[in-house]
N, CA, C and O atoms as a DFTB+ gen file, in Angstrom:
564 C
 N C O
     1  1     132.188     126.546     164.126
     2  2     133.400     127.152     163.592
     3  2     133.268     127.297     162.081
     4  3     132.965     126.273     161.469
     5  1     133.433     128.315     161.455
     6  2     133.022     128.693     160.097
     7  2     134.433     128.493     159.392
     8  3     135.256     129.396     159.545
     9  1     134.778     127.382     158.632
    10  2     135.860     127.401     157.811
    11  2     135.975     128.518     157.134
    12  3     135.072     129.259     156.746
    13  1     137.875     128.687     156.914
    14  2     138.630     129.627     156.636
    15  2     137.914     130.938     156.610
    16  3     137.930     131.580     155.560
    17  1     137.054     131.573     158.051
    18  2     136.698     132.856     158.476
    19  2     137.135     133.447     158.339
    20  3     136.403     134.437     158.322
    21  1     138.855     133.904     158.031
    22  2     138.729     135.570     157.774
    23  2     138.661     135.636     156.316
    24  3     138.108     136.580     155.752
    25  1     139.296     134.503     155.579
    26  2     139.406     134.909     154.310
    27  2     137.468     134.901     153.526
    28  3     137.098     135.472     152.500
    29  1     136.884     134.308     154.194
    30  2     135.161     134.573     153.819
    31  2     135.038     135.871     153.924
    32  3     134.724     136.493     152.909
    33  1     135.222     136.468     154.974
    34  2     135.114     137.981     155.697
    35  2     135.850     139.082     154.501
    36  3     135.451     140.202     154.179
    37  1     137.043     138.329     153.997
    38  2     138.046     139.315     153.555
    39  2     136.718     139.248     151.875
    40  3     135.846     140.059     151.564
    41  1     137.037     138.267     151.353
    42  2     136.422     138.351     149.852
    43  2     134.744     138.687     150.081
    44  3     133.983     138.610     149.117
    45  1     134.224     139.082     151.507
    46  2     133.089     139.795     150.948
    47  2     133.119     141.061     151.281
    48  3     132.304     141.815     150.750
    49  1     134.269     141.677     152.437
    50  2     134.335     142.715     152.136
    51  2     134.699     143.635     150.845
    52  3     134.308     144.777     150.603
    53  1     135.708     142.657     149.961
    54  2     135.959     143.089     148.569
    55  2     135.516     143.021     147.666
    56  3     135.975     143.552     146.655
    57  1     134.164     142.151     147.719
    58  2     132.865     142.330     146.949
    59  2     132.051     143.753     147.522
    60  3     131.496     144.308     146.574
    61  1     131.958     144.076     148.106
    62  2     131.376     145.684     148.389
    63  2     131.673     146.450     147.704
    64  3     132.691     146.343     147.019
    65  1     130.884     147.473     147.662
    66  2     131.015     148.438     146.299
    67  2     130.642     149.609     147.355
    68  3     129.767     149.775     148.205
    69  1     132.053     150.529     146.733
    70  2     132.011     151.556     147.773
    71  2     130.779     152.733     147.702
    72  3     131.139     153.802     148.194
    73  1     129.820     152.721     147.338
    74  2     128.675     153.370     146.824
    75  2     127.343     152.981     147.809
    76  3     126.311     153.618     148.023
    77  1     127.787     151.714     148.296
    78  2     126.665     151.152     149.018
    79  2     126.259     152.288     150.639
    80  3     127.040     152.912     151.357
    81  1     124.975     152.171     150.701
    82  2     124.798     153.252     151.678
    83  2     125.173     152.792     153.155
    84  3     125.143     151.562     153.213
    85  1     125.526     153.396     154.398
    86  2     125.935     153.217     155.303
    87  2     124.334     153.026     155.955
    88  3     123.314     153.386     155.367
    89  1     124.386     152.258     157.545
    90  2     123.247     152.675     158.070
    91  2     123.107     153.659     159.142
    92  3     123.446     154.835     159.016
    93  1     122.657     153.210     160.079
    94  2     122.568     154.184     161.483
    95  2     123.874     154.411     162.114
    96  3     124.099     155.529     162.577
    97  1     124.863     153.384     162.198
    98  2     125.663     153.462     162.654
    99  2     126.869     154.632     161.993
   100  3     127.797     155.067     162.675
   101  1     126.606     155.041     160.444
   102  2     127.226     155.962     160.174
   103  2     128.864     155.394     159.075
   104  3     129.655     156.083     158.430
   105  1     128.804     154.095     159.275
   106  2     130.582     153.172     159.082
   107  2     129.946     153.048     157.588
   108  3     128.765     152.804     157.338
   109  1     130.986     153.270     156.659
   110  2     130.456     153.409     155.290
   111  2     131.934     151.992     154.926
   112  3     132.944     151.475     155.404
   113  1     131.038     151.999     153.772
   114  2     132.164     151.117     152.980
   115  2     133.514     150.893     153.198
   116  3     134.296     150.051     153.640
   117  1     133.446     152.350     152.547
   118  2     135.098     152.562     152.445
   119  2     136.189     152.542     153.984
   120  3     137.399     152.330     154.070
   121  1     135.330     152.806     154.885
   122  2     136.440     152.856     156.137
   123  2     136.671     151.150     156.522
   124  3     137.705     150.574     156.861
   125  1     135.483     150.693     156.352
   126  2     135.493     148.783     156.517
   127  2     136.872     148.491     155.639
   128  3     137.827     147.789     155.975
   129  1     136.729     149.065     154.702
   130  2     138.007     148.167     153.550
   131  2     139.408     148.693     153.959
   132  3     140.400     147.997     154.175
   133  1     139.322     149.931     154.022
   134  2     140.688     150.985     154.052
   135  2     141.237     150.541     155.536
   136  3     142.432     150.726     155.764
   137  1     140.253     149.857     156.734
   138  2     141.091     149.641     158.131
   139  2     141.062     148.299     158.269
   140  3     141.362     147.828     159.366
   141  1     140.640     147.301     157.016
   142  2     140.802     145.884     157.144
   143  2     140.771     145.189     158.385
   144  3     141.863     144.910     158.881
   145  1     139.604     144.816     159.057
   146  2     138.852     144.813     159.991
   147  2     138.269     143.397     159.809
   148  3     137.345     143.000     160.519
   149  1     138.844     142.624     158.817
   150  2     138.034     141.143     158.953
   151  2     138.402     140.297     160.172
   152  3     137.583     139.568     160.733
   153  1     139.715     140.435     160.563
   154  2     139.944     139.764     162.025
   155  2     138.208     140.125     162.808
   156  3     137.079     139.643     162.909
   157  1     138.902     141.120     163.144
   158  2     137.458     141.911     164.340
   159  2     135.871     141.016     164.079
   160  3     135.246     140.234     164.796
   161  1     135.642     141.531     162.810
   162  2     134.584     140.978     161.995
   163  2     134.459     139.388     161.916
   164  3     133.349     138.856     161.901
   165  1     135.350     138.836     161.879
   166  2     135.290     137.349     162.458
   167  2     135.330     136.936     163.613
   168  3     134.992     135.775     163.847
   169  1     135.754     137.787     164.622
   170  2     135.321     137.202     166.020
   171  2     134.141     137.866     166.234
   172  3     133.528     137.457     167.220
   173  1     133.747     138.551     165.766
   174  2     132.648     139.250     166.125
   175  2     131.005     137.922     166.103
   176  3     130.083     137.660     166.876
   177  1     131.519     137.394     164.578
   178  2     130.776     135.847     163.828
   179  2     130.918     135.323     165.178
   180  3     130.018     135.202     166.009
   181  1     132.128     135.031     165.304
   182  2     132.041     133.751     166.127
   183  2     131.545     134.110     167.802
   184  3     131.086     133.174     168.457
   185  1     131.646     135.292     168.350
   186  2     131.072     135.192     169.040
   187  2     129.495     134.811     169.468
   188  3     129.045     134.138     170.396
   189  1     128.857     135.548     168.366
   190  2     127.622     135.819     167.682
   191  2     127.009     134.402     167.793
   192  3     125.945     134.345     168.411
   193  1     127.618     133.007     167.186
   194  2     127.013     131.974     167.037
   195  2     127.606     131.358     168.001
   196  3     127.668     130.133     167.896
   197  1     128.106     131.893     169.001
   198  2     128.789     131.044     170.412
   199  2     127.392     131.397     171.583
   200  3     126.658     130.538     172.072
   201  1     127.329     132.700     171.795
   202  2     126.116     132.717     172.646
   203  2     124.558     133.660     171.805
   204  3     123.849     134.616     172.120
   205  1     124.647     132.633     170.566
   206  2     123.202     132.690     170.080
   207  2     122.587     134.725     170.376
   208  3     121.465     135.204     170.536
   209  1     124.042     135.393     170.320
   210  2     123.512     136.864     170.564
   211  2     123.942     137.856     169.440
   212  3     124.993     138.071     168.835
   213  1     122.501     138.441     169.420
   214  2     122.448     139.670     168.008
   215  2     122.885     140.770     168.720
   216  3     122.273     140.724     169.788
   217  1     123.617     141.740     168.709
   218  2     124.048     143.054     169.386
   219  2     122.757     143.716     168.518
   220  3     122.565     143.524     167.317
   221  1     121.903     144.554     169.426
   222  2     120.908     145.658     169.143
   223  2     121.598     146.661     168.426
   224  3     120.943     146.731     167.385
   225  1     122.263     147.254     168.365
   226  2     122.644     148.088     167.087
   227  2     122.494     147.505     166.205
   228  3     121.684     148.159     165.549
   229  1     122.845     146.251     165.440
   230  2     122.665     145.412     163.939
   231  2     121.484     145.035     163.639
   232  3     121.220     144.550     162.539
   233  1     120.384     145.254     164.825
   234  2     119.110     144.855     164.525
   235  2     118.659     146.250     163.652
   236  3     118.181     146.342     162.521
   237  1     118.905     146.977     164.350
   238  2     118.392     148.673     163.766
   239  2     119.095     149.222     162.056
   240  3     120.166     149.499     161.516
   241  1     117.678     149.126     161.779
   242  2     117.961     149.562     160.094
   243  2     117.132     150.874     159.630
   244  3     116.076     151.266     160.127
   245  1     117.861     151.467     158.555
   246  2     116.712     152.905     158.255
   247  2     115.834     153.124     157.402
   248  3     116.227     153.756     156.422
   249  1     114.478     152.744     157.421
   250  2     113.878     152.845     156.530
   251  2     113.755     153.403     155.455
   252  3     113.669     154.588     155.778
   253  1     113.672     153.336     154.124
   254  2     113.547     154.429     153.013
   255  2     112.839     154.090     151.870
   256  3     112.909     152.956     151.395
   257  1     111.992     155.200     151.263
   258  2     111.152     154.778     150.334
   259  2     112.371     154.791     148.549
   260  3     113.440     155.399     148.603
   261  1     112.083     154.297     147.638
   262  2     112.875     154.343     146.088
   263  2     111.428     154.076     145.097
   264  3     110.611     153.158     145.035
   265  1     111.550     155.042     144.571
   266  2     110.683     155.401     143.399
   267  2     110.524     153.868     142.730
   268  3     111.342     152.976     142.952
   269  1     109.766     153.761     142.183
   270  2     109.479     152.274     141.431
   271  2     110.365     152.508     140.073
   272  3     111.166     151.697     139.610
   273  1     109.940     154.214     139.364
   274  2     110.483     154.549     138.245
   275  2     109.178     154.615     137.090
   276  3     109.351     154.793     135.884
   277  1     107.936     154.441     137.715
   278  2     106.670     154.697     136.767
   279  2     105.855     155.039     138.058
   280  3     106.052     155.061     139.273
   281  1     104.854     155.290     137.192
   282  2     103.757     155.897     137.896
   283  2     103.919     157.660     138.555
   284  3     104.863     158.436     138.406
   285  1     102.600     157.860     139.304
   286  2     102.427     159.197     139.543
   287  2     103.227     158.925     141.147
   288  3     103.028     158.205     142.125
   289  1     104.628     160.390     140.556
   290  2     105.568     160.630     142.005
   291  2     105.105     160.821     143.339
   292  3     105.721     160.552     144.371
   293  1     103.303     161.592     143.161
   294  2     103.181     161.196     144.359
   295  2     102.138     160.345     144.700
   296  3     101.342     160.773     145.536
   297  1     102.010     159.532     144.363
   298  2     101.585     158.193     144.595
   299  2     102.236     157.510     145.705
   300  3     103.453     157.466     145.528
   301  1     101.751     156.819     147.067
   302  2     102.545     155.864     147.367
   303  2     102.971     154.932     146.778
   304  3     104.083     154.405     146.750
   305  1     101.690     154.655     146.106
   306  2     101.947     153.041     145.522
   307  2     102.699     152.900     144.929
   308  3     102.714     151.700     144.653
   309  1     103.675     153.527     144.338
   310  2     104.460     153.935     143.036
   311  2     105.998     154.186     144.113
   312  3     106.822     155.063     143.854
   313  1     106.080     153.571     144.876
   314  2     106.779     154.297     146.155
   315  2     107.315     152.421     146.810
   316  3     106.411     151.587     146.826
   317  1     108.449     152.070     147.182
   318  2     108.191     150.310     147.647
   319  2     109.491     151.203     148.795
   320  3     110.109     152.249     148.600
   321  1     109.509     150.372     149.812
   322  2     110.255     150.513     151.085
   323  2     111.612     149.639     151.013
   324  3     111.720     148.708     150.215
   325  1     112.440     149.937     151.734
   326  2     113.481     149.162     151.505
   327  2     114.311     149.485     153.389
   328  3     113.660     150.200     154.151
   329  1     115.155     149.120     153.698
   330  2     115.937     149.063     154.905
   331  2     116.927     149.016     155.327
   332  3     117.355     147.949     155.769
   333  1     117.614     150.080     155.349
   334  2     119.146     149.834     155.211
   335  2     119.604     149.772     156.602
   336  3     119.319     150.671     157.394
   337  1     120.445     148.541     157.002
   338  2     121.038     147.843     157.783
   339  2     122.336     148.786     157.527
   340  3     122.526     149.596     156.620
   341  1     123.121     148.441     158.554
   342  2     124.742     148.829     158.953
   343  2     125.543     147.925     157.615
   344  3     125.144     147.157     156.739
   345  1     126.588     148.373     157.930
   346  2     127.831     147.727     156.387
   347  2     128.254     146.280     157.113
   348  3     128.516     145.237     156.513
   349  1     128.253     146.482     158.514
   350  2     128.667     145.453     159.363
   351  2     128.025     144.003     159.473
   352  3     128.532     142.896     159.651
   353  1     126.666     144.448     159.292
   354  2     125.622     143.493     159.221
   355  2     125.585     143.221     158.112
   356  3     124.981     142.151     158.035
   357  1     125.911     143.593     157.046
   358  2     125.704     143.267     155.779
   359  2     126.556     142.458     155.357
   360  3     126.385     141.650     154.444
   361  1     128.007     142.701     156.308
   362  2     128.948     141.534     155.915
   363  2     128.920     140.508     156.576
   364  3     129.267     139.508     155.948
   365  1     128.575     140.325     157.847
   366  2     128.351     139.375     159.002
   367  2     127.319     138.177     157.751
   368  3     127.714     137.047     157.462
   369  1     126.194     138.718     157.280
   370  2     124.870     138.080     156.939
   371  2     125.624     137.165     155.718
   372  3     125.691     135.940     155.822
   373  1     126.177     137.886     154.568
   374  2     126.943     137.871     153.667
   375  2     127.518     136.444     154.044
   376  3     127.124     135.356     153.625
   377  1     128.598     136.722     154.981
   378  2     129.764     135.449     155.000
   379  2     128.725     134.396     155.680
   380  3     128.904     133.239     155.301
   381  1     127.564     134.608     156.710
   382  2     126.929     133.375     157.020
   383  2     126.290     132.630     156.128
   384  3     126.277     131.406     156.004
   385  1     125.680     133.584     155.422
   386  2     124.823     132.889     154.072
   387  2     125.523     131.821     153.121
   388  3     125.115     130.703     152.804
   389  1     126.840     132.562     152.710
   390  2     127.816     131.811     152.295
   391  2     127.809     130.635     152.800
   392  3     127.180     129.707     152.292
   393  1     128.385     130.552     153.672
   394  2     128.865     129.010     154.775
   395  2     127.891     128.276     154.840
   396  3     127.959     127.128     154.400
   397  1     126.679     128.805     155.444
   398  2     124.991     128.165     154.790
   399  2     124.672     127.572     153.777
   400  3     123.931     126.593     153.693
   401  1     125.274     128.194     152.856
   402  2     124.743     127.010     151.379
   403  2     125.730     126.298     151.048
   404  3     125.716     125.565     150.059
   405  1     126.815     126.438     151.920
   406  2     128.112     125.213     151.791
   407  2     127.376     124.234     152.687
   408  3     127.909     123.144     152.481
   409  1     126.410     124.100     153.580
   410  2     126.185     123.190     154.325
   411  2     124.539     122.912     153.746
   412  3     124.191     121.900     154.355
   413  1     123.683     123.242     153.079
   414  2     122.588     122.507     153.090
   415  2     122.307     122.808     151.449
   416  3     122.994     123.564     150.761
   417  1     121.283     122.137     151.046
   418  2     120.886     121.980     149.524
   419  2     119.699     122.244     149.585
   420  3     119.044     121.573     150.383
   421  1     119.037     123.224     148.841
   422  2     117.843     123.582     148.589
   423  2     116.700     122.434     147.659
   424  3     117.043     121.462     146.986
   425  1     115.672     122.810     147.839
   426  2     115.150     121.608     146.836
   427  2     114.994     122.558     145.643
   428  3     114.858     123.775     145.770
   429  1     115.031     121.769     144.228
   430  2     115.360     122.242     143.060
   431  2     114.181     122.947     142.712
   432  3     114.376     123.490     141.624
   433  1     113.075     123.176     143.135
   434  2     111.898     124.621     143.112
   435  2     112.036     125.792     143.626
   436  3     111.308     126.741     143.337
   437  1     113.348     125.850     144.749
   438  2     113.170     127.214     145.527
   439  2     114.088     127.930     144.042
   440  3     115.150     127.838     143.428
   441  1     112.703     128.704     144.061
   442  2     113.892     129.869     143.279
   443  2     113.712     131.600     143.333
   444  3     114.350     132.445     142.705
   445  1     112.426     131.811     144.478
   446  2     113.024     132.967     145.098
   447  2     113.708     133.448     146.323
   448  3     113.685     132.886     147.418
   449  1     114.466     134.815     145.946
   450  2     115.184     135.170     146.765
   451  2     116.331     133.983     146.947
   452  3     116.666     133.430     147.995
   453  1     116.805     133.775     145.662
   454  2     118.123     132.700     145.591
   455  2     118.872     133.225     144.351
   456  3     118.342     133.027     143.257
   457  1     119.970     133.830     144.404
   458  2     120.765     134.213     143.514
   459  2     121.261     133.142     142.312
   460  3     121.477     131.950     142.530
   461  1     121.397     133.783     141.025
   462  2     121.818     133.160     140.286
   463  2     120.848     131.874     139.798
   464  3     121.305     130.736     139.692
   465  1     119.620     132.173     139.551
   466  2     118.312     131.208     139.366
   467  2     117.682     132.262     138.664
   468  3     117.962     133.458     138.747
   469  1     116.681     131.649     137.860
   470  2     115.645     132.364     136.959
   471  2     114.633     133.267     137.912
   472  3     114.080     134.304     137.546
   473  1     114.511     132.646     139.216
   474  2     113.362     133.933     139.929
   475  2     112.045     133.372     139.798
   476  3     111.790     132.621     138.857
   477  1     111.418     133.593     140.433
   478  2     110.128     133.248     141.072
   479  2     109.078     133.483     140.007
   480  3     107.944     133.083     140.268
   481  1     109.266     133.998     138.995
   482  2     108.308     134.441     137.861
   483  2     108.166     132.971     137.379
   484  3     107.023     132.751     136.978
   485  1     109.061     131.822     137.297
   486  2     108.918     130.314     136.558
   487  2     108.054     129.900     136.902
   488  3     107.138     129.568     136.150
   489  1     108.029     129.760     138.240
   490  2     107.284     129.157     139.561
   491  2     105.567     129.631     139.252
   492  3     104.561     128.938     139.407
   493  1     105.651     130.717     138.882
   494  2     103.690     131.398     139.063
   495  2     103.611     131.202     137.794
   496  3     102.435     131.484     137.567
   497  1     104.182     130.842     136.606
   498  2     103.770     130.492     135.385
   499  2     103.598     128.940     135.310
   500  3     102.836     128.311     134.576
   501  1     104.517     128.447     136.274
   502  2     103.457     127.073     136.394
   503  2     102.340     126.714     137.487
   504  3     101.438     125.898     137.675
   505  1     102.627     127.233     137.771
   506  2     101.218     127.770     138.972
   507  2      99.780     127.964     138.136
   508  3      98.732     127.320     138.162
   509  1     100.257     129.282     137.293
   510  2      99.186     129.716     136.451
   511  2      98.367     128.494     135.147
   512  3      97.207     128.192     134.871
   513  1      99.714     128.100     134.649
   514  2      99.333     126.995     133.538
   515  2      98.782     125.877     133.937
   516  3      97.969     125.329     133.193
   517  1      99.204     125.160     135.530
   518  2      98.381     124.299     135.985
   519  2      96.955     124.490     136.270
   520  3      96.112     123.611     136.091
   521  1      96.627     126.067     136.870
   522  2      95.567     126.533     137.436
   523  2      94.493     126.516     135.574
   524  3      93.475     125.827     135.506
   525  1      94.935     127.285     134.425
   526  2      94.402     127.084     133.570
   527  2      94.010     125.848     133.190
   528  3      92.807     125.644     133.032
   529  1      94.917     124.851     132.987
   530  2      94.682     123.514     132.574
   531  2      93.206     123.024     133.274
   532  3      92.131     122.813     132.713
   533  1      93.649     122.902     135.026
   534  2      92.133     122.941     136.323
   535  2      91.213     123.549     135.324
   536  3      90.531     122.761     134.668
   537  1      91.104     124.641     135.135
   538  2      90.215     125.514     134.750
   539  2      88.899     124.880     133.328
   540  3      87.670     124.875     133.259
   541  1      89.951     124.458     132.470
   542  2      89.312     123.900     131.319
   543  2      89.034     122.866     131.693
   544  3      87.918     122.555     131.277
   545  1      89.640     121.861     132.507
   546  2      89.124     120.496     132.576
   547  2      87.914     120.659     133.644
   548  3      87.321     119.592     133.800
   549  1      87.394     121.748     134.429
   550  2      86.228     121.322     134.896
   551  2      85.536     121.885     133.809
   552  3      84.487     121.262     133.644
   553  1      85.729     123.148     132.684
   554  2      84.517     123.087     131.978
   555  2      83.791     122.076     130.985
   556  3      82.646     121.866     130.585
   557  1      85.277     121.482     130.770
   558  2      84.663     119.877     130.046
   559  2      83.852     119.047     130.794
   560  3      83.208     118.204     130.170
   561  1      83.730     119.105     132.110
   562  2      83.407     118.267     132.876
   563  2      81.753     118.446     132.513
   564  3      80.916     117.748     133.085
């Protein structure tokens, strides 16, 4: 049971920004907010984690390439993929994630793909500075 579920549901639907792209399913932002649908959207949760079931439409996302913003346009490499999921799934994931880090504690190194942290760049600079340090101490050796 996910404490106070609709109001999780409600404040991430109102974190959405009506700009965000719709997926396959076609349901854009704005109709989620304008028909206030967090009831629905919360039983939907709770069914979801009652019999451990993903509805196959929310699995299905649309692939799309976004320019990096350098390099030659037609380059792939210069080209990174991305996947756009339904608005539905995006809020479902949203409010679980939430409730998720109300229930467990990360260890104080994870820092990618964790909001509101410096990012994974800390992490390979001490990676790197340890690996240098290795480096010189076998040439002393």
């Amino acid at each position: 049971h996910i404490v106070n579920g609709i109001q999780n549901v409600k404040q991430v639907i109102k974190s959405l920004t009506y700009d965000s792209s719709p997926g396959l399913d076609h349901v854009l932002v704005r109709t989620v907010k304008e028909l206030d649908i967090s009831r629905i959207i919360q039983l939907i949760i709770t069914i979801m984690l009652a019999t451990f079931y993903v509805p196959d439409k929310l699995k299905e996302g649309r692939p799309i390439l976004i320019y990096k913003g350098k390099g030659d346009i037609n380059n792939i490499s210069s080209w990174r993929p991305i996947t756009i999921y339904s608005v539905l799934r995006r809020i479902i994931e949203k409010v679980l994630d939430k409730e998720l880090k109300k229930q467990i504690e990360l260890n104080h190194n994870q820092r990618g793909f964790v909001s509101n942290l410096a990012g994974c760049h800390i992490n390979s600079r001490l990676i790197n500075s340890c690996l240098k340090d290795a480096h010189k101490r076998i040439k002393t050796v």
